[in-house]
PDB file of C-alpha atoms in Angstrom:
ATOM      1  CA  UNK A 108     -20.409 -33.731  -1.197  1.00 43.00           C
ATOM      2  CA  UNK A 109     -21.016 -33.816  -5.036  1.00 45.00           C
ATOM      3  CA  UNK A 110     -17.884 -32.530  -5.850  1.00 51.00           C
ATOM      4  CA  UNK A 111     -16.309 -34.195  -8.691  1.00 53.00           C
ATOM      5  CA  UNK A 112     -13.477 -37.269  -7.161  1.00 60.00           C
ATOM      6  CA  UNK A 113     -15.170 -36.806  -3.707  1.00 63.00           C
ATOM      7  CA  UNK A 114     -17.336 -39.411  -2.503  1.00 61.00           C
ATOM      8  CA  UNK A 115     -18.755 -40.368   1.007  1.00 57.00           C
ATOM      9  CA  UNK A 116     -18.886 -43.649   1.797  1.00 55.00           C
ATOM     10  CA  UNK A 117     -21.920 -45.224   4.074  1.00 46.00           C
ATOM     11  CA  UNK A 118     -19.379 -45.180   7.022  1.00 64.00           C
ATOM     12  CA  UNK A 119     -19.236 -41.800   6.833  1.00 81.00           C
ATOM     13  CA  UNK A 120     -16.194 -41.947   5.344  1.00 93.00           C
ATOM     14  CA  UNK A 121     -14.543 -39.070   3.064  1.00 95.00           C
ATOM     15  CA  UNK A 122     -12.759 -40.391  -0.207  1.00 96.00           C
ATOM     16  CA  UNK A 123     -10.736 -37.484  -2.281  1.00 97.00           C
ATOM     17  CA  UNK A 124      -9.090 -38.302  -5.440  1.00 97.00           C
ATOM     18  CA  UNK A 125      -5.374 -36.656  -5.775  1.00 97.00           C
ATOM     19  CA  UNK A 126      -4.486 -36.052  -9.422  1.00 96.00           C
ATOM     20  CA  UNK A 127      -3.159 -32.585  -9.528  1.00 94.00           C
ATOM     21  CA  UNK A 128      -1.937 -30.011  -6.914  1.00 92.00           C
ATOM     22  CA  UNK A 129      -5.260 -28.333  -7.101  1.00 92.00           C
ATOM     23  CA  UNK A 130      -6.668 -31.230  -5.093  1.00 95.00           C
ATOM     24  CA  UNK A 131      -4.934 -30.069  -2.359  1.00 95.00           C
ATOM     25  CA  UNK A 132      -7.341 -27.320  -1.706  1.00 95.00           C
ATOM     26  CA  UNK A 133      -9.933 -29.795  -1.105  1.00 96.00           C
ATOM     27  CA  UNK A 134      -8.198 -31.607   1.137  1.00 97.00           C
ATOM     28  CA  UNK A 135      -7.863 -29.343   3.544  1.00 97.00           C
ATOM     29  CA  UNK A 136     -11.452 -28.412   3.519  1.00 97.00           C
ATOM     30  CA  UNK A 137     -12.045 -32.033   4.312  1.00 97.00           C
ATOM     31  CA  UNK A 138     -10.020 -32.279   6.829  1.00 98.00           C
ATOM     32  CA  UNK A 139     -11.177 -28.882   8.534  1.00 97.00           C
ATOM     33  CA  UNK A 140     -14.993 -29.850   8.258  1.00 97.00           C
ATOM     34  CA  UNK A 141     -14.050 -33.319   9.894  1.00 97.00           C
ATOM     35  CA  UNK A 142     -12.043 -31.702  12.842  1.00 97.00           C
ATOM     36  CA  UNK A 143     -14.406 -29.774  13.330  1.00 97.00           C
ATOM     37  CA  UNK A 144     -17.298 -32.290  13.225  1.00 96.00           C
ATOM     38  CA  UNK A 145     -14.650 -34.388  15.930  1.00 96.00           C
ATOM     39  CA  UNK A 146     -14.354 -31.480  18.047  1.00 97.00           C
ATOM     40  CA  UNK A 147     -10.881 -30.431  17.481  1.00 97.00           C
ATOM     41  CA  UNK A 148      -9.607 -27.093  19.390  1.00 97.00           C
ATOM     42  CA  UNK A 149      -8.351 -24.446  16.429  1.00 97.00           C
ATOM     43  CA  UNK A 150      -4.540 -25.044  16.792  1.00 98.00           C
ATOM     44  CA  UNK A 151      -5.252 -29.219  16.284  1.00 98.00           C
ATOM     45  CA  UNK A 152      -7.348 -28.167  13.673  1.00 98.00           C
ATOM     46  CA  UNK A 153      -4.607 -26.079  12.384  1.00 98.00           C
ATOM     47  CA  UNK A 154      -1.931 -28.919  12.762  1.00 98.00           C
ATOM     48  CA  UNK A 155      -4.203 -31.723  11.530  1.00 98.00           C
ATOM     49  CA  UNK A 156      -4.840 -29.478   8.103  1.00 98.00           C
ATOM     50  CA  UNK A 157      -1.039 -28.949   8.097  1.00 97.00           C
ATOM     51  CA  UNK A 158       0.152 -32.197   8.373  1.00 97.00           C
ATOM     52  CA  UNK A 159      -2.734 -33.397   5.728  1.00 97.00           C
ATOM     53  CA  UNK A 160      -1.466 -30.688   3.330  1.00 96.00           C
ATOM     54  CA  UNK A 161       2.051 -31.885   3.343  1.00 95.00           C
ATOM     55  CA  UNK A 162       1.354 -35.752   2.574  1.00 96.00           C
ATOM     56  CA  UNK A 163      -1.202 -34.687  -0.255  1.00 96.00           C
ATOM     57  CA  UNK A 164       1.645 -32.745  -1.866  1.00 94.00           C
ATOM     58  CA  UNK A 165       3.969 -35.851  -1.388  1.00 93.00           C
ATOM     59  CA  UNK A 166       1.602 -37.646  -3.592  1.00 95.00           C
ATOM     60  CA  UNK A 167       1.361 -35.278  -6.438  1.00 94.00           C
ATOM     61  CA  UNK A 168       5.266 -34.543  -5.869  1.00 92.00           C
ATOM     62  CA  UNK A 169       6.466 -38.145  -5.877  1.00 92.00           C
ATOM     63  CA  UNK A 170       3.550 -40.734  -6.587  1.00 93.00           C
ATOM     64  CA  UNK A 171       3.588 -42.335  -9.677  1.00 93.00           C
ATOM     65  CA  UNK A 172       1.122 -40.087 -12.079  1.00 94.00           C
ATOM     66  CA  UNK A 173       0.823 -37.232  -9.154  1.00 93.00           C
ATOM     67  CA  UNK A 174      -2.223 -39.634  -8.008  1.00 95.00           C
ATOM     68  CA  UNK A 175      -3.636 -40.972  -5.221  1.00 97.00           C
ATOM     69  CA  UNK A 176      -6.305 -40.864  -2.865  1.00 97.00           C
ATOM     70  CA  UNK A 177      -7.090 -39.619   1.012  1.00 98.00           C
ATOM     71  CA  UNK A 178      -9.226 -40.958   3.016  1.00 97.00           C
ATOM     72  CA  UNK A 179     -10.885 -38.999   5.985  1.00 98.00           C
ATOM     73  CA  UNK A 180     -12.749 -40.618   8.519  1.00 97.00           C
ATOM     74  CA  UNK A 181     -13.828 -39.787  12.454  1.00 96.00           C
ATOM     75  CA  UNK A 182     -12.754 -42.104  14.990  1.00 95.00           C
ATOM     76  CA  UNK A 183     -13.422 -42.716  18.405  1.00 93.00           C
ATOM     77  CA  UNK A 184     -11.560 -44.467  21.129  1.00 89.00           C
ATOM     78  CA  UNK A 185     -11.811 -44.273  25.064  1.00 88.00           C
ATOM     79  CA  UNK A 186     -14.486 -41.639  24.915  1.00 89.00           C
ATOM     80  CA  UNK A 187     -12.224 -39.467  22.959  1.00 92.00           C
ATOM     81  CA  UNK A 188     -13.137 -38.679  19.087  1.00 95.00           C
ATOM     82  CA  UNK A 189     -10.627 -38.405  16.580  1.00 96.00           C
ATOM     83  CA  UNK A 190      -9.929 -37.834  12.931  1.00 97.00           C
ATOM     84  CA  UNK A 191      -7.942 -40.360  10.929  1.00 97.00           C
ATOM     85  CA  UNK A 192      -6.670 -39.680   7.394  1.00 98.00           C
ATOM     86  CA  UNK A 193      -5.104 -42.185   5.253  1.00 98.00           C
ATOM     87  CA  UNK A 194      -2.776 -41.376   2.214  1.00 97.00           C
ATOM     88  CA  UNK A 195      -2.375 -43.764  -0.256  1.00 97.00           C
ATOM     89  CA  UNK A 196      -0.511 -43.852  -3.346  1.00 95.00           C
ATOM     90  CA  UNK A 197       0.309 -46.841  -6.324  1.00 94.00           C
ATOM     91  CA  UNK A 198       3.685 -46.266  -6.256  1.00 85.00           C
ATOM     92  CA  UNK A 199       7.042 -46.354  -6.582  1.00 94.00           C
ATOM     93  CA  UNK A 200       7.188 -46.321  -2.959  1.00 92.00           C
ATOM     94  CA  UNK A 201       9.979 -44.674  -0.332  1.00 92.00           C
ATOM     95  CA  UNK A 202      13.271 -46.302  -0.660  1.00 89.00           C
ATOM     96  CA  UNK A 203      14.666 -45.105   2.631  1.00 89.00           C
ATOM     97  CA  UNK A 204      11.554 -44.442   5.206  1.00 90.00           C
ATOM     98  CA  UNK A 205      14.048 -43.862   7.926  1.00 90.00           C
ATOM     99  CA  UNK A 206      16.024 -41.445   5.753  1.00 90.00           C
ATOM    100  CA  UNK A 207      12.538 -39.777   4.778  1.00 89.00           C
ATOM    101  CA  UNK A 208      11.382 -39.359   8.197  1.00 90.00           C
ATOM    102  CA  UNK A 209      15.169 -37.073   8.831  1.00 89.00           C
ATOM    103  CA  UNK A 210      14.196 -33.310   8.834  1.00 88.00           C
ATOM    104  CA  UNK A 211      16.055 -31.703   6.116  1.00 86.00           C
ATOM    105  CA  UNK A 212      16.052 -35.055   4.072  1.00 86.00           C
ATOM    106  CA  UNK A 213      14.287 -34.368   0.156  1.00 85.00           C
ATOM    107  CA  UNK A 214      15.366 -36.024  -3.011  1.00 82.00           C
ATOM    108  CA  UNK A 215      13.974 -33.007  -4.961  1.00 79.00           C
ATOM    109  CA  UNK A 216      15.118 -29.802  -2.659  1.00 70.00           C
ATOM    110  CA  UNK A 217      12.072 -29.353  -1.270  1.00 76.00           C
ATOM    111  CA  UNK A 218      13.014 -28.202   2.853  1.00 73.00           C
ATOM    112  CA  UNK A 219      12.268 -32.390   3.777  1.00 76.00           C
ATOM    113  CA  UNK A 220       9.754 -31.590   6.260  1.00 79.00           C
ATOM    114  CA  UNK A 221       6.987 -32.955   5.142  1.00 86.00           C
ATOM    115  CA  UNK A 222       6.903 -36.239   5.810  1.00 92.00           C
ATOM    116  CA  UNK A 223       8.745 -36.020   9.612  1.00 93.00           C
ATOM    117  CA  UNK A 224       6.657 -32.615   9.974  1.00 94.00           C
ATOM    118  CA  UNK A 225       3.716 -34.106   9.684  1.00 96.00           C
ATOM    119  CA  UNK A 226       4.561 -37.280  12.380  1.00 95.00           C
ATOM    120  CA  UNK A 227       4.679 -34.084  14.373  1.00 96.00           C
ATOM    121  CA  UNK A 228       1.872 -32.743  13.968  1.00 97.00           C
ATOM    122  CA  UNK A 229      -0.173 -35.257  14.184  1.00 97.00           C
ATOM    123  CA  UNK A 230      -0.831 -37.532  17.571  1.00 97.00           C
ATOM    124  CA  UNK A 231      -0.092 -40.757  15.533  1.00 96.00           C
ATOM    125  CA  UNK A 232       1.556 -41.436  12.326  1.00 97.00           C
ATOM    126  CA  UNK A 233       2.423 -44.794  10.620  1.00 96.00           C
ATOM    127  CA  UNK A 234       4.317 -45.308   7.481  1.00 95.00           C
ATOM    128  CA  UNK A 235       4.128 -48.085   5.067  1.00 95.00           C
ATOM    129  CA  UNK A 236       5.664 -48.141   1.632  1.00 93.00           C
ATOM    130  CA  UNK A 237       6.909 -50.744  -0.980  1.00 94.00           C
ATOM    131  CA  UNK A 238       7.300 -51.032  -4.455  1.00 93.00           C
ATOM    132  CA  UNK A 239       3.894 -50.958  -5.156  1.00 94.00           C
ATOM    133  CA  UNK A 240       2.391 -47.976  -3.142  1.00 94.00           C
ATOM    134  CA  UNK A 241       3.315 -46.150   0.106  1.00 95.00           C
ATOM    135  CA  UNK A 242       0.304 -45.413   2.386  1.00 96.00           C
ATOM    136  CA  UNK A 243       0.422 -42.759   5.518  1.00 97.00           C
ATOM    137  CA  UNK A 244      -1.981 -42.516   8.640  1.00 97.00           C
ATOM    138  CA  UNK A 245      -2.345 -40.047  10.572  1.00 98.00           C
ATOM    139  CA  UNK A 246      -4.918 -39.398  13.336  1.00 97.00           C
ATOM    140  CA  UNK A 247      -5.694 -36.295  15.327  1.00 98.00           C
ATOM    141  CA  UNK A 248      -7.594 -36.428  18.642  1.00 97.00           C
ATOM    142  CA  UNK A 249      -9.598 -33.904  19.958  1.00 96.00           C
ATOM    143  CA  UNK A 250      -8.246 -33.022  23.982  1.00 90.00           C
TER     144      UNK A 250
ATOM    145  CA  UNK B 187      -3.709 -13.054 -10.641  1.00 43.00           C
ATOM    146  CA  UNK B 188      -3.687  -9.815 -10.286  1.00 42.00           C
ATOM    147  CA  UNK B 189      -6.970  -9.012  -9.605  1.00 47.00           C
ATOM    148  CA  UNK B 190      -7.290 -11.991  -7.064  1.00 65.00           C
ATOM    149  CA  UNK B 191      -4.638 -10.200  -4.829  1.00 83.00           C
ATOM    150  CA  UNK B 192      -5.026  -6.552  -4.868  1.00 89.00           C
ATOM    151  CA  UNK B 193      -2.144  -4.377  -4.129  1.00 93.00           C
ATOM    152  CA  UNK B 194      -2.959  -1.063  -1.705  1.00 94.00           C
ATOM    153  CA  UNK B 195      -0.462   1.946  -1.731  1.00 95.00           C
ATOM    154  CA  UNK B 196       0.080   3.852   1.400  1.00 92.00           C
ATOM    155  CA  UNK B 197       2.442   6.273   0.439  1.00 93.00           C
ATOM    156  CA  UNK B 198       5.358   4.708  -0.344  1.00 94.00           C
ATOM    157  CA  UNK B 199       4.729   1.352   1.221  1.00 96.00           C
ATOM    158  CA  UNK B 200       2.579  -1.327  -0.303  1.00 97.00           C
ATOM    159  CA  UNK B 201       0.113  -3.747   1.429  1.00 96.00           C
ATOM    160  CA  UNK B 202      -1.009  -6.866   0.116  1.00 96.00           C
ATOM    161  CA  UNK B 203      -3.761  -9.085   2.343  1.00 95.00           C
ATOM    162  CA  UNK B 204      -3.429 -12.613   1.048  1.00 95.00           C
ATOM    163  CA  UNK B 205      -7.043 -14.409   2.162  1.00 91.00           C
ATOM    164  CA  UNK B 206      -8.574 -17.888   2.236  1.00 90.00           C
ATOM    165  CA  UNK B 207      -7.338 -21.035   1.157  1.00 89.00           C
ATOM    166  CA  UNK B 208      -4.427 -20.047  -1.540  1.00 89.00           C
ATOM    167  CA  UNK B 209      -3.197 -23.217  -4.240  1.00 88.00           C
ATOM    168  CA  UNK B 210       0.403 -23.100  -5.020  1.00 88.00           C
ATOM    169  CA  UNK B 211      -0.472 -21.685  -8.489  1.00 89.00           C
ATOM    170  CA  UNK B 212      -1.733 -18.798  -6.834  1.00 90.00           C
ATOM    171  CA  UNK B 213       0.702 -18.134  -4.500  1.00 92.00           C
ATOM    172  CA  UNK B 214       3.928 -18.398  -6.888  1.00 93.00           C
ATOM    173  CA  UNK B 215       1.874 -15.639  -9.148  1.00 93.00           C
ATOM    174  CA  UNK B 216       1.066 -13.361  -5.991  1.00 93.00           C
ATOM    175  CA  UNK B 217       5.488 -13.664  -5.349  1.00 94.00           C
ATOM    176  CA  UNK B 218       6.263 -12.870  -8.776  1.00 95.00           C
ATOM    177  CA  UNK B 219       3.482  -9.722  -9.470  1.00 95.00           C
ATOM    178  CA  UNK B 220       3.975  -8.266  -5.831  1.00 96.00           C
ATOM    179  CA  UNK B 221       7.885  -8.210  -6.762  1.00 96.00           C
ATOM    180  CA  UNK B 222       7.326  -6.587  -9.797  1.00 96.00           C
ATOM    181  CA  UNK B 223       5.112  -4.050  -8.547  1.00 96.00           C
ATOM    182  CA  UNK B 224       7.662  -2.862  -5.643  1.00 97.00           C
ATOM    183  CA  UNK B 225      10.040  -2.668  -8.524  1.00 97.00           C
ATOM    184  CA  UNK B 226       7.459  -1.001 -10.800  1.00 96.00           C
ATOM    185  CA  UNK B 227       6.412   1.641  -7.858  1.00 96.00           C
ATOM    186  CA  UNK B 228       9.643   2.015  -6.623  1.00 95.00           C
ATOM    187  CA  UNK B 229       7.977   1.020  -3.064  1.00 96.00           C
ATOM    188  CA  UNK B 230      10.337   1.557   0.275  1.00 95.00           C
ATOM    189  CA  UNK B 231       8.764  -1.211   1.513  1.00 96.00           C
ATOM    190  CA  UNK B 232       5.849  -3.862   1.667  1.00 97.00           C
ATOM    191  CA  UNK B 233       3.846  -5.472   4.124  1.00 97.00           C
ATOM    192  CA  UNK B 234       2.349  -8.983   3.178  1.00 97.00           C
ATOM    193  CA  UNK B 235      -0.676  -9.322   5.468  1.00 97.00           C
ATOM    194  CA  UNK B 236      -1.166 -13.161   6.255  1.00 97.00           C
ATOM    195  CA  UNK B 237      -3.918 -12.660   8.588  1.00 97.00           C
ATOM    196  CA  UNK B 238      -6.368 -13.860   6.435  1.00 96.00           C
ATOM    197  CA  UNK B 239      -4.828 -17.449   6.294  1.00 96.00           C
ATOM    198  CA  UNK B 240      -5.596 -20.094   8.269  1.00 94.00           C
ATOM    199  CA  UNK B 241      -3.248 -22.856   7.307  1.00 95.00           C
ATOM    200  CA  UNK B 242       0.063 -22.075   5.953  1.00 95.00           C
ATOM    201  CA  UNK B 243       2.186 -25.116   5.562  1.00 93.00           C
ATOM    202  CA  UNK B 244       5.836 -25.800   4.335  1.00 90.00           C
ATOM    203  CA  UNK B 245       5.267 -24.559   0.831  1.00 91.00           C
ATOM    204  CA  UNK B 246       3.374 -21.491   1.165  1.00 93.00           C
ATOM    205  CA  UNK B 247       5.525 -20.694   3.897  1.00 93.00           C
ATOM    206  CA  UNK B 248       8.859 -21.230   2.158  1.00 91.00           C
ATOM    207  CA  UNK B 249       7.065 -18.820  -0.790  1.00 93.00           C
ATOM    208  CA  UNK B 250       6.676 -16.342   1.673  1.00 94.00           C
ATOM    209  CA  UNK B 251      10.275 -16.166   3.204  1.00 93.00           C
ATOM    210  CA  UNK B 252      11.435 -16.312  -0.907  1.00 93.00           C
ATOM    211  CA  UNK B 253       9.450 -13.102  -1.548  1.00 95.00           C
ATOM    212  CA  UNK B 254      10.861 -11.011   1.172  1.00 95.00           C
ATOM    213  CA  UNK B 255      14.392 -12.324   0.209  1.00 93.00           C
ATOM    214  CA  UNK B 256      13.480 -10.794  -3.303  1.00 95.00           C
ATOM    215  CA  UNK B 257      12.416  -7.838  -2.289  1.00 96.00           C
ATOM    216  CA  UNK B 258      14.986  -6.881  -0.214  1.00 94.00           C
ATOM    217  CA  UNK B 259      17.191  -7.647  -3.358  1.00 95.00           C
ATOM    218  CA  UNK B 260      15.812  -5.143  -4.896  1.00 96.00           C
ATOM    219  CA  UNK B 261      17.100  -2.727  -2.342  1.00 94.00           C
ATOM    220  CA  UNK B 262      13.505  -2.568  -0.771  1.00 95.00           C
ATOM    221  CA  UNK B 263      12.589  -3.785   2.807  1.00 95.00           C
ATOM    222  CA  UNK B 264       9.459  -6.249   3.658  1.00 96.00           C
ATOM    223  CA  UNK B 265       7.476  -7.916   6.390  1.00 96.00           C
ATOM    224  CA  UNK B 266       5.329 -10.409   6.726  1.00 97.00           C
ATOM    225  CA  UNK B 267       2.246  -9.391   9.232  1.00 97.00           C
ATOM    226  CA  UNK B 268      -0.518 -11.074  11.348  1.00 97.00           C
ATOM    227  CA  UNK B 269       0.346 -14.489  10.864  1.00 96.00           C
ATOM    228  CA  UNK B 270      -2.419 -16.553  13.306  1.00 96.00           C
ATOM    229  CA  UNK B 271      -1.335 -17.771  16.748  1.00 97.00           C
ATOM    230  CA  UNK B 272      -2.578 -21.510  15.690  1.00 97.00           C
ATOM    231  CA  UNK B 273      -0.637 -20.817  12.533  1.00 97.00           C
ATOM    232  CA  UNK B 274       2.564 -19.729  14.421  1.00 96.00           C
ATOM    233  CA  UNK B 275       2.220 -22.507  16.629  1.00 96.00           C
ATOM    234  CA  UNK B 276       2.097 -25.007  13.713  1.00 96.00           C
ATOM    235  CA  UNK B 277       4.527 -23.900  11.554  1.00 95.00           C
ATOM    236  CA  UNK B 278       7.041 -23.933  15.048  1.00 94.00           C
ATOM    237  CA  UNK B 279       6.439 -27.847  15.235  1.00 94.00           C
ATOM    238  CA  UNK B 280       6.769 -28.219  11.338  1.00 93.00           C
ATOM    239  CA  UNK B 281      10.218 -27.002  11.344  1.00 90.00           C
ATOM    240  CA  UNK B 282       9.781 -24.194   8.990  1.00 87.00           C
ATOM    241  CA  UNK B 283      12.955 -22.170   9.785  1.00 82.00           C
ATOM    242  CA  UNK B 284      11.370 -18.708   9.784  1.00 80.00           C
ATOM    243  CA  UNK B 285      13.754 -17.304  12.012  1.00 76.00           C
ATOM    244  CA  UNK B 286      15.147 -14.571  10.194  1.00 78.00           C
ATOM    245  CA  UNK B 287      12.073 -13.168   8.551  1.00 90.00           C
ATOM    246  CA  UNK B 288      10.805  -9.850   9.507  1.00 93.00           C
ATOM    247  CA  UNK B 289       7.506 -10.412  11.065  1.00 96.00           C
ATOM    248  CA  UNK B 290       5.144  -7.782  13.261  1.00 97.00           C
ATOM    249  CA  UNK B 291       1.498  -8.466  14.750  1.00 97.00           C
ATOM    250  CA  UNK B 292      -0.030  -6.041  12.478  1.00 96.00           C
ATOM    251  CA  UNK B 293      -0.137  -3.730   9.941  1.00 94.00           C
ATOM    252  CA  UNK B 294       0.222  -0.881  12.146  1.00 95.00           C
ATOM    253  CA  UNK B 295       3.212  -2.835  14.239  1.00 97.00           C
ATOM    254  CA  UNK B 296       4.250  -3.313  10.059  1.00 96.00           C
ATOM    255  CA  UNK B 297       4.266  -0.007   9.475  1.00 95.00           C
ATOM    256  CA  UNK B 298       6.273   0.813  12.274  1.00 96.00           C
ATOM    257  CA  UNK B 299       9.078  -2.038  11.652  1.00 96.00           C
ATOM    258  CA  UNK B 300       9.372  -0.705   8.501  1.00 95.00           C
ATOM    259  CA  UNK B 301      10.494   2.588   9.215  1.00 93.00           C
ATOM    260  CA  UNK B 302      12.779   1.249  11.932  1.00 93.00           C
ATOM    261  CA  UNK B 303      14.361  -1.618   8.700  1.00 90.00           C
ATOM    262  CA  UNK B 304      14.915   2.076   7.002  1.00 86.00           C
ATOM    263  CA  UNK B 305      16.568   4.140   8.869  1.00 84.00           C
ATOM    264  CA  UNK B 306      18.602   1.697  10.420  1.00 78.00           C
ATOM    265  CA  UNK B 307      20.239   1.086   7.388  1.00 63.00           C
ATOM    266  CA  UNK B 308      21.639  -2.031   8.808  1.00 55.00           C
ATOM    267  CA  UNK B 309      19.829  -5.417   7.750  1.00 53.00           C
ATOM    268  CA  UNK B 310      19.190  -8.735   9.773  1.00 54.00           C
ATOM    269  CA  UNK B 311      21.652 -11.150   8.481  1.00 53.00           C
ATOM    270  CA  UNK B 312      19.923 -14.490   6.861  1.00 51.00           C
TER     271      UNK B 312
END
């Protein structure tokens, strides 16, 4: 976990810096080597990868600077363990999030599945933006 | 690039295995040398083998169904081949429309498709 803009928090937590598309890459190798660590079956590890990769590339598509962060961590709840990843950006934030979560909805002709692709593909999704930053969680849990 | 994604000729069809974890950069150079090359060769037709990756998501996916659009442009005929069962299943729930996309299990299925696409003569509308 040297990588450069990847750090691991005393939590346990995984912190990737999104600056370019590139990034991308390693966030889906975070989020496979946590799914795995949480137990995930192949086609939830498939889907939680796929929904990650989407809402990295809405960062570096519409984040202020193409930057942001992720942050991966394992959760538990009930005896079940999870993984929950948290997209966060500074900015300038979703002006419609109900129009944004619309299949087919993109403001730069993209297909607009990212965002509403990803709520389902992931067990849980929750969507908070403003002005100053729009952050997305998602968590995965393993069956 | 090119020497990332090597092209195999089987007579007149070409094969190209696309493996590991691909970055857009990479993929939107594999679309534009593969569809030179059938264009170059003069191939009949090209199988893109997909086996090899294990996430595809919206843009790598929409790259894909672009390429075979170009290539049958050119008057040639292509599949895409061996895309993962967890990858099927995910791109399904995405919403990638993929629905129109020539697509066999394998290579050897490929092959086979291929020859059908031919001498039909008569393409799947878009």
């Amino acid at each position: 976990m040297a990588a450069a803009g990847l750090t691991e928090t005393a939590a346990g937590a995984v912190t990737i810096t999104i600056t370019a598309e590139a990034d991308l890459i390693r966030v889906r190798q975070v989020l496979r080597a946590e799914a795995q660590r949480a137990g995930l079956g192949l086609v939830d590890q498939t889907k939680l990868i796929t929904a990650g990769s989407e809402l990295a590339r809405n960062i570096v598509t519409y984040a202020t600077g193409s930057r942001g962060r992720v942050l991966v961590e394992q959760v538990g709840a009930g005896g079940r363990r999870g993984v929950r990843a948290r997209f966060s950006d500074g900015g300038p934030g979703i002006a419609d999030i109900d129009a944004a979560l619309t299949d087919g909805f993109s403001t730069t002709g993209s297909l607009g599945l990212g965002l509403p692709g990803a709520g389902r593909l992931a067990d849980e999704m929750t969507v908070e933006s403003a002005s100053s930053g729009t952050t997305v969680v998602i968590t995965k849990w393993a069956r | 690039m090119s020497d990332m994604v090597p092209i195999m000729q089987v007579g007149d069809t070409l094969l190209v295995s696309l493996q590991g974890d691909l970055d857009d950069a990479t993929v939107i150079g594999i679309e534009e040398h593969l569809t030179s090359e059938v264009a170059r060769r003069g191939a009949a037709g090209t199988l893109i083998d997909v086996s090899g990756l294990t996430v595809v998501d919206s843009f790598i996916a929409r790259v894909l169904a672009r390429v075979v659009g170009m290539i049958r442009l050119l008057g040639s005929e292509a599949a895409i081949v061996g895309i993962q069962p967890a990858v099927a299943i995910t791109l399904v729930e995405l919403g990638v429309p993929m629905a129109g996309l020539n697509t066999a299990l394998n290579a050897e299925q490929g092959m086979a498709l291929l020859r059908r696409l031919r001498s039909d003569g008569s393409r799947r509308p878009d």
